[in-house]
Short mmCIF file of C-alpha atoms and ligand atoms in Angstrom, two decimals:
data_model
loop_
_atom_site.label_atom_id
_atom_site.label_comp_id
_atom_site.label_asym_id
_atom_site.label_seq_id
_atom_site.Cartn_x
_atom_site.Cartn_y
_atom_site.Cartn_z
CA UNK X 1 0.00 0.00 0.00
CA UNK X 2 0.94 3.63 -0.10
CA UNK X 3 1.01 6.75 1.27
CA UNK X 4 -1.41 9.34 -0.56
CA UNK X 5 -0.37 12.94 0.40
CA UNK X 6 -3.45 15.84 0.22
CA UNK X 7 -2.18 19.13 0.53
CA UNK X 8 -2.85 23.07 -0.04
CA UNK X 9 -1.64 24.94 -3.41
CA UNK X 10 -1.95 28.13 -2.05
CA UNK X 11 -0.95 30.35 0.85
CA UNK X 12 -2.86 27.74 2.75
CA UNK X 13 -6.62 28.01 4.44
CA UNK X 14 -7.72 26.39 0.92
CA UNK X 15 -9.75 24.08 2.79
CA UNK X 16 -7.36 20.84 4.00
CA UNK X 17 -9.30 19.91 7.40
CA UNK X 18 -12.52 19.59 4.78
CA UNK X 19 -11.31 17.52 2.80
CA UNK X 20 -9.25 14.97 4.82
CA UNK X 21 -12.61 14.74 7.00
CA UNK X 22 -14.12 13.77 3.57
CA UNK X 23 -11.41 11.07 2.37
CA UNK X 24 -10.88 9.87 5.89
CA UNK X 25 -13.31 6.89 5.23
CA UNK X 26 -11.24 5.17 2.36
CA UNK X 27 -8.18 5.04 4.74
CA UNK X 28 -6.97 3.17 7.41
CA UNK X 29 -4.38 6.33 9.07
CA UNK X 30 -4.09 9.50 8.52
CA UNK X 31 -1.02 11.64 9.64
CA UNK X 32 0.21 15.10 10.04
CA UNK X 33 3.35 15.56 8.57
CA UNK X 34 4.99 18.82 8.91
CA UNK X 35 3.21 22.14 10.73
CA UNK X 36 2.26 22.96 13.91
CA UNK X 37 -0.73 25.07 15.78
CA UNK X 38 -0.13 27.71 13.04
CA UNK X 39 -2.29 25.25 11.15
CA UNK X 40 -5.94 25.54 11.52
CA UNK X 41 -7.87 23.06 9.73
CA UNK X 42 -12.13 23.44 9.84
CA UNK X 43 -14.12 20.42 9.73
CA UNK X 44 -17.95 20.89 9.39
CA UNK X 45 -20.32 18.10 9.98
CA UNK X 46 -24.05 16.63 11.50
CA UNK X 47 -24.13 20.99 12.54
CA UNK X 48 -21.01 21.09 14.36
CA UNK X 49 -17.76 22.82 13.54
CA UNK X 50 -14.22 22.21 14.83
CA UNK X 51 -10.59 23.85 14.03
CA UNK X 52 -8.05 21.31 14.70
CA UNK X 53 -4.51 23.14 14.74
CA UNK X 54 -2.41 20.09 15.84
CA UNK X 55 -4.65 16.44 15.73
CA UNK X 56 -5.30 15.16 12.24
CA UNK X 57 -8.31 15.69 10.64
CA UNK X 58 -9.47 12.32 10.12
CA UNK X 59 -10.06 12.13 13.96
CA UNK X 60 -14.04 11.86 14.02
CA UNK X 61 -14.29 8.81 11.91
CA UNK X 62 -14.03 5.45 13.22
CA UNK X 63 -11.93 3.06 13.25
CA UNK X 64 -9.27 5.67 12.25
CA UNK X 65 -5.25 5.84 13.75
CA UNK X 66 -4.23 9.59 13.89
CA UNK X 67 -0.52 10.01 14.11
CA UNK X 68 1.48 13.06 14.39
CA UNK X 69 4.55 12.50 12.70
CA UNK X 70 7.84 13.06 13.51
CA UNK X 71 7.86 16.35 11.06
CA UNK X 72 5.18 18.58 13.08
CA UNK X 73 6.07 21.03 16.26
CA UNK X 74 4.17 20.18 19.12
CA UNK X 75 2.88 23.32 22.03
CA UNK X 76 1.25 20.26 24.72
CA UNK X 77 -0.57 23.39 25.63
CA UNK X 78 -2.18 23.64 22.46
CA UNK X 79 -3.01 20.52 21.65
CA UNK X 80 -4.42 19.61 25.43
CA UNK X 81 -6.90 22.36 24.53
CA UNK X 82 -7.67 20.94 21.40
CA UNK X 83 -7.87 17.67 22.65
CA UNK X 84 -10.34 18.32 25.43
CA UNK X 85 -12.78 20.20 23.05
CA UNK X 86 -12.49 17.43 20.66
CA UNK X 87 -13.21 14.09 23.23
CA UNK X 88 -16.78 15.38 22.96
CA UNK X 89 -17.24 13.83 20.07
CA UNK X 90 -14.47 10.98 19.93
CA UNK X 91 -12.58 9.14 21.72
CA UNK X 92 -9.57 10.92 21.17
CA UNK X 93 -6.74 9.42 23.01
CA UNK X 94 -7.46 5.59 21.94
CA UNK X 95 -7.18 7.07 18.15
CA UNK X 96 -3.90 9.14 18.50
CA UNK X 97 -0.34 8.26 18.16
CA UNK X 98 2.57 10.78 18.38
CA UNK X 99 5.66 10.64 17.36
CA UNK X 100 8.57 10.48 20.14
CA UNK X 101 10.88 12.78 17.59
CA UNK X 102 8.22 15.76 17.21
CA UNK X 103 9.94 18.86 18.57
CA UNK X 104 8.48 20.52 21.26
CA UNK X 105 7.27 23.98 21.47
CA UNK X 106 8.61 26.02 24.44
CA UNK X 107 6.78 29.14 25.98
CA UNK X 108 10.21 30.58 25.25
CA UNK X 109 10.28 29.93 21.74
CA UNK X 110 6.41 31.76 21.70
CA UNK X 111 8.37 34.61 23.10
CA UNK X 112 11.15 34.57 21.03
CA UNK X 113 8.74 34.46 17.93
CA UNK X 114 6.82 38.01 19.21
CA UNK X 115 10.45 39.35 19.42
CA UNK X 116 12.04 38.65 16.29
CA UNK X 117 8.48 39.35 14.94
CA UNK X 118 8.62 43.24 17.01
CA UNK X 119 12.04 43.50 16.12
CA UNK X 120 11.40 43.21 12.08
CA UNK X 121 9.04 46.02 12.74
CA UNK X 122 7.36 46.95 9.26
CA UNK X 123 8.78 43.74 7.46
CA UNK X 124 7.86 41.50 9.68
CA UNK X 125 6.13 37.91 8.64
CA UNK X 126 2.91 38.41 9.79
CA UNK X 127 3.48 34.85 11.77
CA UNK X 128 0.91 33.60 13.69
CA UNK X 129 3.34 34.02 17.22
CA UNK X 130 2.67 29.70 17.76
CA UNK X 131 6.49 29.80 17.98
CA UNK X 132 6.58 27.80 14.61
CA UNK X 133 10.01 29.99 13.33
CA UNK X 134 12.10 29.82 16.19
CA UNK X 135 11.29 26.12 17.20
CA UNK X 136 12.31 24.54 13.54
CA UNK X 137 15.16 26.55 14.18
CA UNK X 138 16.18 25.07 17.70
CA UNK X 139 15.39 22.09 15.73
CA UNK X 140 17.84 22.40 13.01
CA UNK X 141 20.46 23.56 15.36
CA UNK X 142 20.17 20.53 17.00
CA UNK X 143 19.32 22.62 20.39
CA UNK X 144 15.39 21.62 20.57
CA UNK X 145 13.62 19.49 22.73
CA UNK X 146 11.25 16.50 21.87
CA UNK X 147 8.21 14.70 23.33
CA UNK X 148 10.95 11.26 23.54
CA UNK X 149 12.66 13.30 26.34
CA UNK X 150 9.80 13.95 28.31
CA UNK X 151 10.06 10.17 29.67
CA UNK X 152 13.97 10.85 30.37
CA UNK X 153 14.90 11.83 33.90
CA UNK X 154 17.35 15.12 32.88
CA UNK X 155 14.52 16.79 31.33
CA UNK X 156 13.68 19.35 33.65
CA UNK X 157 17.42 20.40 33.58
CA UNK X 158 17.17 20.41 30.08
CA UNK X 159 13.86 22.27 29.97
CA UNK X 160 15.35 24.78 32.90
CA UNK X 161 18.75 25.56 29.89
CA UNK X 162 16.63 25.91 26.97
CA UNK X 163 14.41 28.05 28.63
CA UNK X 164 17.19 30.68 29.80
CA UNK X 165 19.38 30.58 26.84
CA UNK X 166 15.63 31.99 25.08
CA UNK X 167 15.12 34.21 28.13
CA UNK X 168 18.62 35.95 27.61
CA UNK X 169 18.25 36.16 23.67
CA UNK X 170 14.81 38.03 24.70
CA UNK X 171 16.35 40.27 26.58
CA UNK X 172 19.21 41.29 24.56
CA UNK X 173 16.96 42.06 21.77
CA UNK X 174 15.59 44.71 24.31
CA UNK X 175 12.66 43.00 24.22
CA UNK X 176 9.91 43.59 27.03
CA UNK X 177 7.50 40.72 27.50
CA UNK X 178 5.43 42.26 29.98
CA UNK X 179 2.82 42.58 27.67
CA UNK X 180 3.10 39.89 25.54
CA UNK X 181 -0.21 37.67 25.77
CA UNK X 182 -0.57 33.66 25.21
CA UNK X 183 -4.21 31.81 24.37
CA UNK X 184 -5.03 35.11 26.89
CA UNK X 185 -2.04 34.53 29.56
CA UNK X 186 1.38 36.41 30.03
CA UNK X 187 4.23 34.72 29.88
CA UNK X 188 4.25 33.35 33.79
CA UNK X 189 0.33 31.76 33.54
CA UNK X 190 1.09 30.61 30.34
CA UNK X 191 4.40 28.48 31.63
CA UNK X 192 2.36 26.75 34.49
CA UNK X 193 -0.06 25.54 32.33
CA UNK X 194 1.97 24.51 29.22
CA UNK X 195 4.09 22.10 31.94
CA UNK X 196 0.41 21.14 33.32
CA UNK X 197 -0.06 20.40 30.14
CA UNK X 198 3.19 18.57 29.60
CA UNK X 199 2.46 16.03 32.48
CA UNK X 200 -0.67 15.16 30.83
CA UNK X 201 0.55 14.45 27.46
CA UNK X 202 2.71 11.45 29.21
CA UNK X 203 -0.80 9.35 29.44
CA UNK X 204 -0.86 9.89 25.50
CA UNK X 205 0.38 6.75 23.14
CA UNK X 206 4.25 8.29 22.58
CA UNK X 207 5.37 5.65 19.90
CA UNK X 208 7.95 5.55 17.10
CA UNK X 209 5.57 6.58 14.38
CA UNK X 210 7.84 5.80 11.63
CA UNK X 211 7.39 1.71 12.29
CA UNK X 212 3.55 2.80 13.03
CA UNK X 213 3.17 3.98 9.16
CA UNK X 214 5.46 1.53 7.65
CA UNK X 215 4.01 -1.54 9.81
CA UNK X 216 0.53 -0.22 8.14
CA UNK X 217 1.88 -0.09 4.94
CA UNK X 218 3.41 -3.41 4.97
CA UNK X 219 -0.22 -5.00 6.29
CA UNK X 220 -1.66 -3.64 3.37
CA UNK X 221 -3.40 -0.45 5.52
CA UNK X 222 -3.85 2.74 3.94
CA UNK X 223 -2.13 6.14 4.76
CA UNK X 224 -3.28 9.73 4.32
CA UNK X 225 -1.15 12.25 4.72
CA UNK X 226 -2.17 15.54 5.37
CA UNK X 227 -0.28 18.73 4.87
CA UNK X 228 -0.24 21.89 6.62
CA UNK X 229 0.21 25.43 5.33
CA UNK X 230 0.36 25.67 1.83
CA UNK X 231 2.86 25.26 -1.24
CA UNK X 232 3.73 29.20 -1.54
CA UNK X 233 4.34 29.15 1.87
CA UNK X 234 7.48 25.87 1.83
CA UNK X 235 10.59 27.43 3.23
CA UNK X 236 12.47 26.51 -0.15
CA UNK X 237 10.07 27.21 -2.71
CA UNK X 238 7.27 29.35 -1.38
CA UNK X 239 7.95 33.01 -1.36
CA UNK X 240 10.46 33.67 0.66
CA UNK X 241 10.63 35.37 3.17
CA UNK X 242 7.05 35.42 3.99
CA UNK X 243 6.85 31.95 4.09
CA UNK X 244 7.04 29.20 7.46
CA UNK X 245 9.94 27.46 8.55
CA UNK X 246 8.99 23.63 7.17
CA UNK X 247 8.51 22.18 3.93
CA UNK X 248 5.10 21.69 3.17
CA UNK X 249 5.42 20.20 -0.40
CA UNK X 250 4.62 16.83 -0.49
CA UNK X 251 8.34 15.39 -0.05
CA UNK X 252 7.84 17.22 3.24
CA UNK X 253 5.57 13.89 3.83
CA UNK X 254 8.74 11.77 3.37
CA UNK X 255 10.86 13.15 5.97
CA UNK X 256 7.83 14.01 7.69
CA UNK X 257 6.67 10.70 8.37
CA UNK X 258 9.76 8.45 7.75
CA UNK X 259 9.16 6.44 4.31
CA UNK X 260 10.68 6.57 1.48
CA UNK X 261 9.94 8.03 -1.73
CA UNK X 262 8.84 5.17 -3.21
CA UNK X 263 5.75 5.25 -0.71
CA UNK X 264 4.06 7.84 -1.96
CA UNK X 265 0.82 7.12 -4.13
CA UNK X 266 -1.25 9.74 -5.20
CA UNK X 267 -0.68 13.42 -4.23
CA UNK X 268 -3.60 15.69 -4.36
CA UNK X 269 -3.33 19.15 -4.51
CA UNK X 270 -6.12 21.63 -3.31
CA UNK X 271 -7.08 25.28 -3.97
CA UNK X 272 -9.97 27.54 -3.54
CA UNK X 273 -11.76 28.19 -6.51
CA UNK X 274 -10.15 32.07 -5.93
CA UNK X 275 -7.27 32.84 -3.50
CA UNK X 276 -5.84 34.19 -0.20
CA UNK X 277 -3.52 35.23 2.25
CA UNK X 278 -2.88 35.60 5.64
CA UNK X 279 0.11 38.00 6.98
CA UNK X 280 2.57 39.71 4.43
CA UNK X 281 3.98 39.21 1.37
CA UNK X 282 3.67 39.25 -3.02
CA UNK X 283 0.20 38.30 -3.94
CA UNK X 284 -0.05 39.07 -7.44
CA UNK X 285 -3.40 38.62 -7.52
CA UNK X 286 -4.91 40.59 -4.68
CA UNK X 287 -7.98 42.46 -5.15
CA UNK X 288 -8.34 46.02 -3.20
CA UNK X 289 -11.94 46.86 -4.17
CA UNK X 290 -15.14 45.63 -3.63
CA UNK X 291 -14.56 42.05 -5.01
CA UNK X 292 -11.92 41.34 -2.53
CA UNK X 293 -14.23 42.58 0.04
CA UNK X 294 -17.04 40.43 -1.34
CA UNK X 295 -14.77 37.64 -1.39
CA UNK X 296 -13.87 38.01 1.92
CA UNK X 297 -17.19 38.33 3.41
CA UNK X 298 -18.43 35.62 1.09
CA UNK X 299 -16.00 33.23 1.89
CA UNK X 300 -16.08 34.15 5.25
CA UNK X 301 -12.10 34.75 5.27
CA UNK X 302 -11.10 35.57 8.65
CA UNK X 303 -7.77 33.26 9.77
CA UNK X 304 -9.14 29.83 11.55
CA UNK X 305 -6.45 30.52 13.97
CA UNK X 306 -5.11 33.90 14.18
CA UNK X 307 -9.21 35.32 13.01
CA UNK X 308 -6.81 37.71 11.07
CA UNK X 309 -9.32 38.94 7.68
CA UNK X 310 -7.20 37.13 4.94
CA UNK X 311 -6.59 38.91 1.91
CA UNK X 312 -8.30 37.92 -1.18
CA UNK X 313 -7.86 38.08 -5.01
CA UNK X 314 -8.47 36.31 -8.10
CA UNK X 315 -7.19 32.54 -8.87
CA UNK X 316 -3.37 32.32 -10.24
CA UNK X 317 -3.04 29.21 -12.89
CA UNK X 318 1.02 29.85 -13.34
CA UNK X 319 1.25 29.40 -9.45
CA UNK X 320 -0.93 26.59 -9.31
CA UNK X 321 0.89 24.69 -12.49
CA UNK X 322 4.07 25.62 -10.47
CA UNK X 323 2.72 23.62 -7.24
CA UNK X 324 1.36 21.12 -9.39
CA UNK X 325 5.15 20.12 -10.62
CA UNK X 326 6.91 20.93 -7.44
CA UNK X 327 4.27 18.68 -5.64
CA UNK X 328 4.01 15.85 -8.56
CA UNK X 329 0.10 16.14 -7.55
CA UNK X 330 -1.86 13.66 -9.75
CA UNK X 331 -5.67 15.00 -8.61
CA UNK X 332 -7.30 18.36 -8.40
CA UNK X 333 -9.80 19.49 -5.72
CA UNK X 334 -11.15 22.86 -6.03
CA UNK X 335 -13.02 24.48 -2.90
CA UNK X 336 -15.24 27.33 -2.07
CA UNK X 337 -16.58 27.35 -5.58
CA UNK X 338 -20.15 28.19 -4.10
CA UNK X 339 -18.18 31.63 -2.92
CA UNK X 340 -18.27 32.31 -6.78
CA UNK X 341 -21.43 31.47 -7.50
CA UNK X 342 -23.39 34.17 -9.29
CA UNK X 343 -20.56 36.36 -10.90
CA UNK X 344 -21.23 37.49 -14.23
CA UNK X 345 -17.78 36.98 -15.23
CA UNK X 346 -14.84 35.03 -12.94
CA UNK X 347 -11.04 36.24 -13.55
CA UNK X 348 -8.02 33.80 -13.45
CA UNK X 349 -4.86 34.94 -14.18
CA UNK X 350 -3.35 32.53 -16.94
CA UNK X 351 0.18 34.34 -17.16
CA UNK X 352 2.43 37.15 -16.09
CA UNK X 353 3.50 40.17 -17.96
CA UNK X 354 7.31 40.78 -16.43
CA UNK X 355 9.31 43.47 -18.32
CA UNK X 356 7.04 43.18 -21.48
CA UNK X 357 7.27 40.01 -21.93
CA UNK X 358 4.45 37.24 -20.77
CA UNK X 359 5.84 33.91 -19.21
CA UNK X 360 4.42 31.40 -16.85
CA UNK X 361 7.35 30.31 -15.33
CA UNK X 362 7.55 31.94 -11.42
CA UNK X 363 11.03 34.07 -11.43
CA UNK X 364 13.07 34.04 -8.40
CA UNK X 365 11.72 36.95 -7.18
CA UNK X 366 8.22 37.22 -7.68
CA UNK X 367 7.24 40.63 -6.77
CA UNK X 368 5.03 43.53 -8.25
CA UNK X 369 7.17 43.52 -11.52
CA UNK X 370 4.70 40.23 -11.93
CA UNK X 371 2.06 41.62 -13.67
CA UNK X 372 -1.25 39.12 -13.66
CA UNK X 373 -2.88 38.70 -17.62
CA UNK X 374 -6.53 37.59 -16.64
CA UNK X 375 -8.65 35.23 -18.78
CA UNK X 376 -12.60 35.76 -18.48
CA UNK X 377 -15.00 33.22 -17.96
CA UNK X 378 -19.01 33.24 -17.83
CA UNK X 379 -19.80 32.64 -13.83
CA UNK X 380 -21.78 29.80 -12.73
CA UNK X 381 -24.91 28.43 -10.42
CA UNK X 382 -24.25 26.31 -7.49
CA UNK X 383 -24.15 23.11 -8.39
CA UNK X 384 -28.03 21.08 -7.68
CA UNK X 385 -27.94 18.87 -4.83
CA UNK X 386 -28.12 15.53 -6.69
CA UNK X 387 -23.88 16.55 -7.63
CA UNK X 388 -24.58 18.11 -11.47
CA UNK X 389 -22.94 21.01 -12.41
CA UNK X 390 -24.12 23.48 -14.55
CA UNK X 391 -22.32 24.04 -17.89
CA UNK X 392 -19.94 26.90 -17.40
CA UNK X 393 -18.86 25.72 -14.32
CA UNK X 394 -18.02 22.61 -16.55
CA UNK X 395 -16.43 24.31 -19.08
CA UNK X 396 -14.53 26.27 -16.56
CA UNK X 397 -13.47 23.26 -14.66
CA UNK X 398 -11.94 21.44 -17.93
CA UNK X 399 -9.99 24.47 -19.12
CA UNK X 400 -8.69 23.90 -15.53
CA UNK X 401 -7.39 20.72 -16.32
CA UNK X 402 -5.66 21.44 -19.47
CA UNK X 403 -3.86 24.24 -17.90
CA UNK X 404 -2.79 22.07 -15.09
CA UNK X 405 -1.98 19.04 -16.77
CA UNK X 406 -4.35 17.25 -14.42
CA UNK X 407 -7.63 15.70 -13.48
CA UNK X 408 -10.35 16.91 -11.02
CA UNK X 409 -10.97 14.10 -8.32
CA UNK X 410 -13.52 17.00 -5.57
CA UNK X 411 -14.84 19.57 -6.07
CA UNK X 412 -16.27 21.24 -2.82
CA UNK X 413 -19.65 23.76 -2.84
CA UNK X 414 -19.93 24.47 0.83
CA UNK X 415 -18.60 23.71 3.94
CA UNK X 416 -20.25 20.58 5.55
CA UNK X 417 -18.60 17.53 4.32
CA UNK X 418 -21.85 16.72 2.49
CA UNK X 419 -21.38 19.57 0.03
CA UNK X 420 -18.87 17.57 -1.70
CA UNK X 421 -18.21 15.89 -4.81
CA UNK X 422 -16.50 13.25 -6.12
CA UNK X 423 -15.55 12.35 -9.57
CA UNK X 424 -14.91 8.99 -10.34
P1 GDP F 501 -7.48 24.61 5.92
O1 GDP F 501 -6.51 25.31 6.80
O2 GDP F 501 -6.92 24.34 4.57
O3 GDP F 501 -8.06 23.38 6.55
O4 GDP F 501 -8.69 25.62 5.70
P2 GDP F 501 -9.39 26.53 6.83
O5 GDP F 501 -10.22 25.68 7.71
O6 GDP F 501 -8.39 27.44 7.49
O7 GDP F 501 -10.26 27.50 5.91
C1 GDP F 501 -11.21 27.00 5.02
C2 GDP F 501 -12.56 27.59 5.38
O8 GDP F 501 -13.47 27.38 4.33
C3 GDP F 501 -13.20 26.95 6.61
O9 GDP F 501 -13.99 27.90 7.27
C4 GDP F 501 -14.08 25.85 5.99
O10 GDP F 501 -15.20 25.52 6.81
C5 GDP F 501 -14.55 26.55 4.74
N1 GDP F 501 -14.84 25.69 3.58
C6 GDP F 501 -14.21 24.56 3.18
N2 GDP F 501 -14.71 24.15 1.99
C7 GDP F 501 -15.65 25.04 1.65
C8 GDP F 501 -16.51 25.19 0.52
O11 GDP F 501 -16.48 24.42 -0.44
N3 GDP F 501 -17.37 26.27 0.52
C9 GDP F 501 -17.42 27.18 1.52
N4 GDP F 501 -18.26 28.19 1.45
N5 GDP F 501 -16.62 27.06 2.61
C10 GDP F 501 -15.74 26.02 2.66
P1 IMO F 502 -3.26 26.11 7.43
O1 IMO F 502 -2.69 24.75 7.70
C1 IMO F 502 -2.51 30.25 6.27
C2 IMO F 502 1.33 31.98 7.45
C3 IMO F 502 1.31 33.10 8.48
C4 IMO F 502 2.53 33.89 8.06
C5 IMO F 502 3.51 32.79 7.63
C6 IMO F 502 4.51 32.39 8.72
O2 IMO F 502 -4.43 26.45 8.27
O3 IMO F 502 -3.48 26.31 5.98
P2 IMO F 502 4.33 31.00 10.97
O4 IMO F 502 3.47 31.17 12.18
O5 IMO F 502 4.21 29.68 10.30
O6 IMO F 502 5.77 31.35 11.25
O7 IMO F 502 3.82 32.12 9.92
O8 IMO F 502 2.73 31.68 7.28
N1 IMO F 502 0.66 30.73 7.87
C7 IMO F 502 -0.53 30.34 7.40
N2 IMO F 502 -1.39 30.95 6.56
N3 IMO F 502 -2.79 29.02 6.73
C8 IMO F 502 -1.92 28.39 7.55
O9 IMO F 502 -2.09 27.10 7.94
C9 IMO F 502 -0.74 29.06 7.96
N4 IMO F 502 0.29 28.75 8.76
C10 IMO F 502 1.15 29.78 8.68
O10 IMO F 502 0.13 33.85 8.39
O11 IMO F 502 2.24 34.66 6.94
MG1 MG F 503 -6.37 27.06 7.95
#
């Protein structure tokens, strides 16, 4: 068996938690790869509504394993939060596995993450202050602490050194936490209750994940795994700087999770029938007037986890074909295309006009030299309960595919997991 890989094309927020919740039924595991709390993933179904920021998203199905690989940041915090909201509709712990390599996330590195954020000052990243930046970096500078060494007796020494080697950067940055506020505590409040926290994360099943998903594979189980973030936001290829600190392109999922290339089955790639963004940076595509705003309030755009408004703009094809061949995605879901429905005309950008001359390939620095060249297309009527699709929407939908190179597998018209559907 294999591992399939779903993940965003975008800036993220193109609608991941949806459609994992959706798939979740055709496979045995599903498993966070990469990420952390800056993730917020919305699952809508029987009238409830949940953000998940740390559990995977196939977590209110049955007979489901959740793992959180050895790729994603961990705030125990966080996730005991998230966990407690969730158990009242699962049974949470008996369907959760995490991995004894995830790195932890300190209430120092939070810290350190509104510092470097205050110290960038007008180019800052616009991060969501979970401490994603400076933990990955602890991480890659071999300094960082993971769940594994919660069971080992020189933790709290190690815990106590961590913690002041962040408290003295903080400080020589000049930076004042007094203020600084976390899930609504300062610093002190927030401490106690992240090493509550802690404690209780010790009753949790701490495995080796890496056999977990390999065992699976090998007994002919089925893996999901589901990405975090978006494509234009992967430390290598998105567009840096704005970007986070992991790689969420689908070989993220390798080194993520612990198998091999070979592993990987089918990779599907998502995107919202328009785009947006969170926090700064290019977006070639961004609308200022009233259709941004009517996007926004349409689409109801306001950050799952940060409730930041997003910024919103017309769909960009040459960015999409880009994550389509960075990714290797083999199926297409498109989201939010009820948000559309009703436009007299709908915009995509099909290329870019840099220096007078139109291209589609993404230069190394995308900025506002990148000027989008829209294609029209007659709008379209939300699609009839029974699944059909009226014709534009059709027509729309195979252009689409001949752009991208690829075939449509979802297509998503509304939020619940019902307003979904599948091509076969
Ligand atoms: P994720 O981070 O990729 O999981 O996406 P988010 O949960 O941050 O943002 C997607 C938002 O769109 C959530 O509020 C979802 O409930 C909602 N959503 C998902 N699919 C659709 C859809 O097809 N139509 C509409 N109107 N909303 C959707
Ligand atoms: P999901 O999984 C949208 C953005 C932040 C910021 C940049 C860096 O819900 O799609 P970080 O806190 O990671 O250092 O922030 O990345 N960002 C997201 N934007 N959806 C997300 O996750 C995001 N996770 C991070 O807004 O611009
Ligand atoms: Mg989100």
């Amino acid at each position: 068996m294999k591992v399939d890989v779903l993940l965003g094309m975008q800036w993220g927020d193109e609608g991941k938690g949806k459609a994992v919740d959706v798939l979740t039924p055709h496979y045995d595991v599903v498993a966070r790869f990469q990420g952390g709390p800056n993730a917020g993933h919305t699952l809508e179904f029987e009238g409830h509504k949940m953000v998940l920021h740390t559990i995977p998203s196939g977590i209110f199905r049955e007979n489901t394993r959740n793992v959180i690989g050895n790729g994603v940041i961990i705030d125990p915090y966080v996730m005991g939060q998230e966990i407690k909201e969730a158990s009242a509709y699962t049974d949470v712990k008996s369907k959760l596995f995490i991995s004894l390599k995830a790195n932890l996330i300190l209430p120092t590195h939070r810290l350190l993450d509104h510092a470097n954020e205050a110290a960038m000052g007008s180019r800052k990243i616009g991060s969501t202050l979970k401490g994603i930046g400076p933990t990955y970096t602890d991480k890659t500078a071999r300094k960082g602490l993971r769940i594994g060494d919660i069971l080992s007796p020189d933790f709290d020494t190690r815990y106590r050194m961590l913690k002041e080697a962040h408290l003295r950067q903080v400080e020589s940055m000049g930076f004042d936490y007094a203020e600084v506020c976390m899930e609504g505590m300062p610093f002190e409040t927030y401490e106690k209750a992240w090493l509550e926290a802690l404690e209780h994360l010790r009753s949790y099943q701490l495995v080796s994940t890496e056999y977990l998903i390999n065992n699976a594979l090998s007994d002919g189980k089925s893996v999901l795994a589901e990405g975090a973030q978006g494509t234009l936001l992967d430390v290598d290829f998105g567009t840096y700087p704005y970007v986070t600190s992991s790689n969420t392109i689908a070989a993220g999922a390798c080194s993520g999770l612990g198998v091999g290339p070979s592993a990987i089955g089918r990779v599907f790639g998502l995107f919202k029938a328009y785009c947006t963004r969170v926090g700064t940076g290019v977006f070639p595509t961004e609308l200022f007037d009233e259709t941004g705003e009517y996007l926004r309030k349409q689409g109801q755009e306001f950050g799952a986890t940060t409730k930041r408004p997003r910024r919103c703009g017309w769909i960009d094809l040459p960015l999409l074909k880009y994550a389509c061949m960075l990714n290797g995605v083999t199926d297409l879901m498109m989201m939010k295309v009820d948000v559309l429905n009703g436009f007299e005309t709908v915009k995509a950008c099909t290329d870019y006009e840099i220096d007078g001359k139109v291209t589609r390939e993404i230069p190394f620095c995308l900025d506002g030299a990148a000027h989008p060249v829209y294609t029209d297309f007659p709008g379209w009527e939300q699609p009839s309960e029974g699944g059909r699709i009226s014709e534009n929407l059709e027509k729309y939908l195979h252009f689409v595919e001949n752009y991208l190179g690829r075939g449509f597998y979802l297509l998503s018209y509304g939020p619940d997991r019902e307003e979904t559907l599948i091509f076969k």
